[in-house]
Tab-separated table of C-alpha atoms in Angstrom:
chain	number	residue	atom	x	y	z
A	1	MET	CA	0.240	38.912	-25.582
A	2	THR	CA	2.316	35.816	-26.362
A	3	PRO	CA	0.784	32.325	-26.025
A	4	ILE	CA	2.939	31.658	-22.936
A	5	ALA	CA	1.869	34.922	-21.340
A	6	GLN	CA	-1.783	34.166	-22.133
A	7	LEU	CA	-1.402	30.724	-20.520
A	8	HIS	CA	0.153	32.213	-17.395
A	9	ALA	CA	-2.544	34.886	-17.185
A	10	THR	CA	-5.417	32.432	-17.455
A	11	ASP	CA	-4.004	29.453	-15.588
A	12	PRO	CA	-0.676	29.809	-13.757
A	13	ALA	CA	-0.792	26.212	-12.462
A	14	PRO	CA	0.969	24.636	-15.482
A	15	LEU	CA	3.958	26.971	-15.061
A	16	GLU	CA	4.021	26.339	-11.335
A	17	ASP	CA	4.051	22.620	-12.046
A	18	LEU	CA	6.930	23.106	-14.480
A	19	ALA	CA	8.845	25.128	-11.890
A	20	ALA	CA	8.369	22.356	-9.327
A	21	LEU	CA	9.553	19.797	-11.867
A	22	ASN	CA	12.642	21.873	-12.676
A	23	LYS	CA	13.408	22.374	-8.987
A	24	ALA	CA	13.104	18.688	-8.231
A	25	THR	CA	15.380	17.651	-11.093
A	26	SER	CA	18.043	20.297	-10.518
A	27	ASP	CA	19.769	18.160	-7.867
A	28	VAL	CA	21.966	15.161	-8.772
A	29	LEU	CA	21.037	13.257	-5.625
A	30	ARG	CA	17.330	13.539	-6.401
A	31	LEU	CA	17.981	12.250	-9.907
A	32	GLU	CA	19.835	9.297	-8.377
A	33	ILE	CA	16.861	8.637	-6.084
A	34	LEU	CA	14.610	8.448	-9.147
A	35	ARG	CA	17.104	6.088	-10.789
A	36	VAL	CA	17.111	3.803	-7.740
A	37	LEU	CA	13.304	3.775	-7.651
A	38	ARG	CA	13.016	2.529	-11.230
A	39	ASN	CA	11.814	-0.989	-10.387
A	40	ASP	CA	11.559	-1.006	-6.630
A	41	SER	CA	9.994	0.816	-3.722
A	42	PHE	CA	11.802	1.711	-0.511
A	43	GLY	CA	11.056	3.142	2.909
A	44	VAL	CA	12.701	6.396	3.913
A	45	LEU	CA	15.092	4.554	6.251
A	46	GLU	CA	16.135	2.209	3.461
A	47	LEU	CA	16.745	5.139	1.117
A	48	ALA	CA	18.733	6.935	3.812
A	49	GLN	CA	20.853	3.809	4.161
A	50	ILE	CA	21.322	3.471	0.393
A	51	PHE	CA	22.531	7.078	0.077
A	52	ASP	CA	24.356	7.116	3.423
A	53	MET	CA	22.604	10.187	4.790
A	54	ARG	CA	20.384	11.220	7.673
A	55	GLN	CA	16.700	10.388	7.556
A	56	SER	CA	15.731	14.061	7.835
A	57	GLY	CA	17.773	14.924	4.751
A	58	MET	CA	16.265	12.077	2.753
A	59	SER	CA	12.753	13.114	3.852
A	60	HIS	CA	13.410	16.632	2.504
A	61	HIS	CA	14.457	15.330	-0.919
A	62	LEU	CA	11.475	12.995	-1.097
A	63	LYS	CA	9.135	15.874	-0.267
A	64	VAL	CA	10.568	17.942	-3.131
A	65	LEU	CA	10.149	15.000	-5.518
A	66	ALA	CA	6.607	14.380	-4.288
A	67	ASN	CA	5.654	18.056	-4.758
A	68	ALA	CA	6.753	17.744	-8.373
A	69	GLY	CA	4.689	14.587	-8.871
A	70	LEU	CA	7.790	12.466	-9.438
A	71	VAL	CA	7.326	10.079	-6.516
A	72	CYS	CA	4.302	8.731	-4.698
A	73	THR	CA	3.794	6.577	-1.637
A	74	ARG	CA	2.033	3.377	-0.766
A	75	ARG	CA	1.381	1.979	2.681
A	76	GLU	CA	2.460	-1.555	3.573
A	77	GLY	CA	0.962	-2.060	7.012
A	78	ASN	CA	2.619	0.483	9.297
A	79	SER	CA	5.363	1.243	6.780
A	80	ILE	CA	5.315	3.782	3.958
A	81	PHE	CA	7.204	2.981	0.780
A	82	TYR	CA	8.220	5.488	-1.891
A	83	ARG	CA	7.991	4.655	-5.541
A	84	ARG	CA	8.390	6.477	-8.822
A	85	SER	CA	5.309	8.132	-10.309
A	86	LEU	CA	4.556	7.422	-13.941
A	87	PRO	CA	3.701	10.269	-16.346
A	88	VAL	CA	-0.005	11.088	-16.314
A	89	SER	CA	-1.629	10.845	-19.734
A	90	GLY	CA	-2.968	14.217	-20.805
A	91	ASP	CA	-0.842	16.180	-18.364
A	92	ARG	CA	0.815	19.187	-20.013
A	93	TRP	CA	4.299	18.237	-18.846
A	94	ALA	CA	3.923	14.459	-19.247
A	95	PRO	CA	6.297	14.371	-22.274
A	96	LEU	CA	9.000	16.060	-20.180
A	97	HIS	CA	8.348	13.641	-17.328
A	98	GLU	CA	8.554	10.669	-19.693
A	99	GLN	CA	11.733	11.939	-21.351
A	100	LEU	CA	13.300	12.562	-17.948
A	101	LEU	CA	12.679	9.003	-16.755
A	102	SER	CA	13.841	7.533	-20.044
A	103	GLY	CA	17.100	9.486	-19.847
A	104	ILE	CA	17.683	8.548	-16.219
A	105	ASP	CA	17.075	4.862	-16.909
A	106	GLN	CA	19.695	4.870	-19.671
A	107	THR	CA	22.277	6.145	-17.202
A	108	PRO	CA	24.278	3.316	-15.559
A	109	LEU	CA	23.741	2.977	-11.836
A	110	PRO	CA	26.966	3.814	-9.930
A	111	VAL	CA	28.692	0.836	-8.322
A	112	ARG	CA	28.268	2.324	-4.836
A	113	LEU	CA	24.504	2.402	-5.321
A	114	GLN	CA	24.449	-1.097	-6.809
A	115	ASP	CA	26.253	-2.360	-3.716
A	116	ALA	CA	23.893	-0.464	-1.414
A	117	LEU	CA	20.841	-1.938	-3.144
A	118	LEU	CA	22.282	-5.426	-2.779
A	119	ARG	CA	22.669	-4.843	0.961
A	120	ILE	CA	19.037	-3.740	1.297
A	121	HIS	CA	17.787	-6.706	-0.717
A	122	SER	CA	19.974	-9.037	1.359
A	123	GLN	CA	18.479	-7.638	4.549
A	124	ARG	CA	14.966	-8.224	3.215
A	125	ALA	CA	15.876	-11.744	2.067
A	126	GLU	CA	17.314	-12.558	5.476
A	127	VAL	CA	13.976	-11.741	7.107
A	128	SER	CA	12.287	-14.264	4.821
A	129	ARG	CA	15.064	-16.830	5.274
A	130	GLN	CA	14.831	-16.649	9.057
A	131	PHE	CA	11.081	-17.167	8.904
A	132	PHE	CA	11.284	-20.342	6.807
A	133	ALA	CA	14.261	-21.615	8.814
A	134	ARG	CA	11.797	-22.155	11.677
A	135	PHE	CA	10.285	-25.031	9.713
A	136	ALA	CA	13.475	-27.071	9.392
A	137	GLU	CA	12.045	-29.664	11.796
A	138	GLY	CA	9.009	-30.251	9.652
A	139	THR	CA	6.479	-27.805	11.078
A	140	PRO	CA	4.421	-26.638	8.080
A	141	ALA	CA	4.336	-23.004	7.088
A	142	GLN	CA	1.092	-21.094	7.538
A	143	GLN	CA	0.439	-20.445	3.865
A	144	ASP	CA	-2.943	-22.182	4.103
A	145	LEU	CA	-4.106	-19.322	6.322
A	146	LEU	CA	-4.014	-17.155	3.181
A	147	ALA	CA	-5.018	-19.483	0.365
A	148	GLN	CA	-5.115	-23.257	0.261
A	149	PHE	CA	-3.663	-24.679	-2.925
A	150	ASP	CA	-6.864	-26.602	-3.695
A	151	LEU	CA	-8.741	-23.276	-3.959
A	152	TYR	CA	-6.801	-22.213	-7.053
A	153	ARG	CA	-5.425	-25.518	-8.369
A	154	GLU	CA	-8.067	-26.104	-11.059
A	155	PRO	CA	-8.146	-22.512	-12.435
A	156	LEU	CA	-4.346	-22.524	-12.517
A	157	LEU	CA	-4.219	-25.833	-14.369
A	158	GLY	CA	-6.914	-24.647	-16.758
A	159	LEU	CA	-4.829	-21.609	-17.664
A	160	ILE	CA	-1.696	-23.715	-18.184
A	161	ASP	CA	-3.619	-26.205	-20.319
A	162	SER	CA	-4.814	-23.333	-22.514
A	163	LEU	CA	-1.260	-22.355	-23.444
A	164	GLU	CA	0.065	-23.470	-26.810
A	165	LEU	CA	3.051	-25.336	-25.430
A	166	PRO	CA	5.247	-27.523	-27.646
A	167	ALA	CA	5.458	-31.281	-27.253
A	168	HIS	CA	8.092	-32.457	-24.768
A	169	ALA	CA	7.992	-29.085	-23.000
A	170	THR	CA	10.045	-28.115	-19.938
A	171	VAL	CA	8.618	-26.304	-16.923
A	172	ILE	CA	10.348	-24.643	-13.985
A	173	GLU	CA	8.499	-24.153	-10.720
A	174	VAL	CA	10.057	-21.525	-8.459
A	175	GLY	CA	9.365	-22.088	-4.783
A	176	PRO	CA	7.523	-25.444	-4.873
A	177	GLY	CA	7.336	-25.594	-1.076
A	178	GLU	CA	6.313	-29.121	-0.120
A	179	GLY	CA	5.652	-29.998	-3.767
A	180	ALA	CA	1.847	-29.975	-3.919
A	181	PHE	CA	1.853	-28.744	-7.540
A	182	LEU	CA	4.656	-30.973	-8.835
A	183	PRO	CA	2.538	-34.080	-9.629
A	184	ASP	CA	0.228	-31.943	-11.795
A	185	LEU	CA	3.197	-30.490	-13.642
A	186	ALA	CA	4.794	-33.924	-14.049
A	187	ARG	CA	1.712	-35.154	-15.904
A	188	ARG	CA	1.795	-32.193	-18.313
A	189	PHE	CA	5.490	-31.655	-19.021
A	190	LYS	CA	8.287	-33.944	-20.097
A	191	ARG	CA	10.778	-32.292	-17.730
A	192	VAL	CA	10.065	-30.494	-14.463
A	193	LEU	CA	12.645	-28.461	-12.556
A	194	ALA	CA	11.736	-27.432	-9.007
A	195	LEU	CA	13.871	-24.622	-7.551
A	196	ASP	CA	13.813	-23.771	-3.858
A	197	ASN	CA	16.352	-22.146	-1.538
A	198	SER	CA	14.989	-23.919	1.550
A	199	PRO	CA	16.667	-27.331	2.092
A	200	ALA	CA	13.855	-28.471	4.426
A	201	MET	CA	11.082	-27.582	1.981
A	202	LEU	CA	12.965	-29.087	-0.956
A	203	GLU	CA	13.561	-32.344	0.881
A	204	ARG	CA	9.832	-32.686	1.553
A	205	ALA	CA	9.077	-31.953	-2.110
A	206	ARG	CA	11.640	-34.544	-3.195
A	207	ALA	CA	10.149	-37.149	-0.828
A	208	ARG	CA	6.666	-36.473	-2.245
A	209	CYS	CA	7.924	-36.999	-5.796
A	210	GLU	CA	9.748	-40.220	-4.899
A	211	ALA	CA	6.701	-41.588	-3.104
A	212	ALA	CA	4.591	-40.886	-6.192
A	213	GLY	CA	7.175	-42.447	-8.512
A	214	LEU	CA	7.608	-39.238	-10.509
A	215	ALA	CA	10.860	-39.720	-12.411
A	216	ASN	CA	10.723	-36.606	-14.574
A	217	ILE	CA	11.138	-34.102	-11.725
A	218	GLU	CA	14.472	-32.637	-10.596
A	219	CYS	CA	14.437	-30.852	-7.219
A	220	LEU	CA	17.289	-28.347	-7.119
A	221	LEU	CA	18.526	-26.363	-4.126
A	222	ALA	CA	18.938	-23.001	-5.818
A	223	ASP	CA	18.124	-19.322	-5.532
A	224	ALA	CA	15.991	-18.502	-8.554
A	225	LEU	CA	17.263	-14.903	-8.486
A	226	ALA	CA	20.954	-15.833	-8.638
A	227	PRO	CA	22.701	-16.277	-11.993
A	228	GLN	CA	23.109	-19.973	-12.727
A	229	SER	CA	23.216	-22.436	-15.589
A	230	LEU	CA	19.734	-23.802	-16.161
A	231	PRO	CA	17.937	-25.020	-19.288
A	232	LEU	CA	15.451	-22.507	-20.654
A	233	ALA	CA	11.847	-23.391	-19.958
A	234	ASP	CA	8.682	-23.328	-22.054
A	235	CYS	CA	6.784	-22.372	-18.910
A	236	LEU	CA	7.739	-21.017	-15.504
A	237	ALA	CA	5.274	-21.270	-12.630
A	238	SER	CA	5.494	-19.384	-9.351
A	239	ASN	CA	2.692	-19.755	-6.822
A	240	MET	CA	2.408	-17.532	-3.754
A	241	VAL	CA	6.148	-16.859	-3.785
A	242	LEU	CA	6.647	-13.333	-5.093
A	243	HIS	CA	5.415	-11.679	-1.877
A	244	HIS	CA	8.338	-13.389	-0.076
A	245	MET	CA	10.953	-11.980	-2.465
A	246	PRO	CA	13.006	-8.879	-1.563
A	247	ALA	CA	12.769	-7.286	-5.043
A	248	PRO	CA	9.671	-8.446	-6.990
A	249	ALA	CA	10.448	-6.481	-10.156
A	250	GLU	CA	13.952	-7.922	-10.230
A	251	ALA	CA	12.434	-11.383	-9.756
A	252	LEU	CA	10.342	-10.965	-12.893
A	253	GLN	CA	13.483	-9.922	-14.780
A	254	ARG	CA	15.149	-13.141	-13.683
A	255	PHE	CA	12.088	-15.260	-14.487
A	256	ALA	CA	12.037	-13.821	-18.007
A	257	ARG	CA	15.665	-14.843	-18.505
A	258	LEU	CA	14.737	-18.453	-17.732
A	259	LEU	CA	12.166	-18.637	-20.542
A	260	LYS	CA	12.491	-19.765	-24.131
A	261	PRO	CA	11.171	-17.448	-26.861
A	262	GLY	CA	7.415	-17.798	-26.811
A	263	GLY	CA	7.516	-19.214	-23.288
A	264	SER	CA	5.074	-18.204	-20.560
A	265	LEU	CA	5.386	-17.085	-16.970
A	266	VAL	CA	2.358	-18.130	-14.888
A	267	LEU	CA	2.143	-16.289	-11.608
A	268	THR	CA	-0.293	-16.844	-8.740
A	269	GLU	CA	-0.231	-14.039	-6.194
A	270	LEU	CA	-2.253	-12.140	-3.644
A	271	CYS	CA	-3.900	-8.909	-4.697
A	272	ARG	CA	-3.066	-5.865	-2.597
A	273	HIS	CA	-4.467	-6.108	0.938
A	274	ASP	CA	-4.019	-4.544	4.373
A	275	GLN	CA	-3.864	-7.608	6.622
A	276	VAL	CA	-0.532	-6.892	8.300
A	277	TRP	CA	-0.600	-10.006	10.504
A	278	VAL	CA	0.736	-12.015	7.537
A	279	ARG	CA	4.202	-10.545	8.085
A	280	GLU	CA	4.707	-12.320	11.408
A	281	THR	CA	2.504	-15.350	10.773
A	282	CYS	CA	3.406	-16.161	7.166
A	283	GLY	CA	6.719	-14.358	6.624
A	284	ASP	CA	5.354	-12.079	3.895
A	285	LEU	CA	7.555	-9.163	2.865
A	286	TRP	CA	4.827	-7.541	0.713
A	287	LEU	CA	1.091	-7.218	1.247
A	288	GLY	CA	0.156	-8.477	-2.207
A	289	PHE	CA	0.439	-6.608	-5.495
A	290	ASP	CA	-1.634	-4.399	-7.768
A	291	GLN	CA	-2.259	-5.878	-11.204
A	292	ASP	CA	-0.850	-2.712	-12.803
A	293	ASP	CA	2.423	-3.122	-10.896
A	294	LEU	CA	2.816	-6.705	-12.055
A	295	HIS	CA	2.040	-5.683	-15.640
A	296	ASN	CA	4.517	-2.782	-15.585
A	297	TRP	CA	7.272	-4.952	-14.117
A	298	ALA	CA	6.551	-7.690	-16.644
A	299	ILE	CA	6.637	-5.293	-19.579
A	300	ASP	CA	9.946	-3.879	-18.335
A	301	ALA	CA	11.249	-7.470	-18.261
A	302	GLY	CA	10.233	-8.001	-21.896
A	303	LEU	CA	7.075	-9.957	-21.089
A	304	ALA	CA	3.665	-9.293	-22.600
A	305	PRO	CA	0.624	-9.532	-20.282
A	306	GLY	CA	-1.809	-12.255	-21.270
A	307	ALA	CA	-4.606	-14.069	-19.479
A	308	SER	CA	-5.754	-12.979	-16.013
A	309	LEU	CA	-7.947	-14.729	-13.455
A	310	PHE	CA	-9.167	-13.424	-10.094
A	311	ILE	CA	-10.460	-15.528	-7.218
A	312	GLY	CA	-12.114	-14.026	-4.149
A	313	LEU	CA	-11.568	-15.873	-0.855
A	314	ARG	CA	-13.814	-15.943	2.198
A	315	ASN	CA	-11.059	-14.660	4.498
A	316	GLY	CA	-10.935	-11.322	2.680
A	317	PHE	CA	-7.986	-12.077	0.417
A	318	GLN	CA	-8.190	-12.066	-3.358
A	319	LEU	CA	-5.954	-14.140	-5.604
A	320	GLN	CA	-4.770	-13.243	-9.072
A	321	ILE	CA	-3.387	-15.670	-11.639
A	322	GLN	CA	-1.436	-13.804	-14.298
A	323	GLN	CA	0.129	-15.136	-17.480
A	324	PHE	CA	2.913	-13.305	-19.316
A	325	ALA	CA	4.591	-14.338	-22.569
A	326	LEU	CA	8.133	-13.724	-23.796
A	327	SER	CA	8.010	-12.695	-27.444
A	328	ARG	CA	10.591	-13.991	-29.882
A	329	GLN	CA	11.589	-10.411	-30.652
A	330	ASP	CA	12.285	-9.662	-26.984
A	331	PHE	CA	14.252	-12.891	-26.688
A	332	ALA	CA	16.336	-11.973	-29.742
A	333	GLN	CA	17.068	-8.526	-28.336
A	334	ARG	CA	18.020	-10.018	-24.977
A	335	THR	CA	20.457	-12.512	-26.498
A	336	ALA	CA	21.930	-10.181	-29.144
A	337	PRO	CA	25.699	-9.585	-28.724
């Protein structure tokens, strides 16, 4: 009896798994779904919109992919999002799974799908924009319901102070809100750039800086995810912002492109939770993040995970402060012609 026949006789499951994998990857549309899910997760309605098909048809394709272990789901409140499954270490067909994803990711995304993804991300961003537009008259956002800045200020500053930053360093803060963190940054960096896409929030941050006489801070009305001409930073800080962004993995890609070689991204975020009321009350698009997701997205952006801090809060939320560094090698590869 051949080795393959012996395997099938003693344990048919591996061959059944291979058959499911082959079935799932024998359809071009399903391969495109896997390509789209590289760095993002989508609901079935969003995927149906991206591929311009009925929800029932998209549900069928997702079921085939799930049966093959190529996609998995996660619940965000009452919504279910599909994401790509990573190869399982030790699984017999993991090398095939890994090679499949690698090959798909090297295939350019068709323009029609790029445009469709932009529409979905724009729809998500509009939800966040409409929420913060309510505060144009000066009513504060409800971020303190989740985590007051003073609860993580000192650990965050301690992590930043531990970084080996050069003299006369530049820092970018994405989403400074009303500018609570800017005075601390102004005392530690020669140049501080504060980027926010909310005119009302930015005006309050600018007024805070002027009242404190902080001359080394520039408050810029800008979308941190949009291509623009900005000086590269030695450090980029983003506090409680990522869960408002339509495409978190894409955000980390953009953050990495704003860093100098050897620079650090310092991210304060909520850990995964199930308190769905934050969508309406705080305008959150995502219910926090798993540490593994942040690490995988960072690595894909050319960032190396570094220090991590976790802070438990009395209201049931948990904060994570993550530091990621851009290596000089990754910077060189990114800027190579």
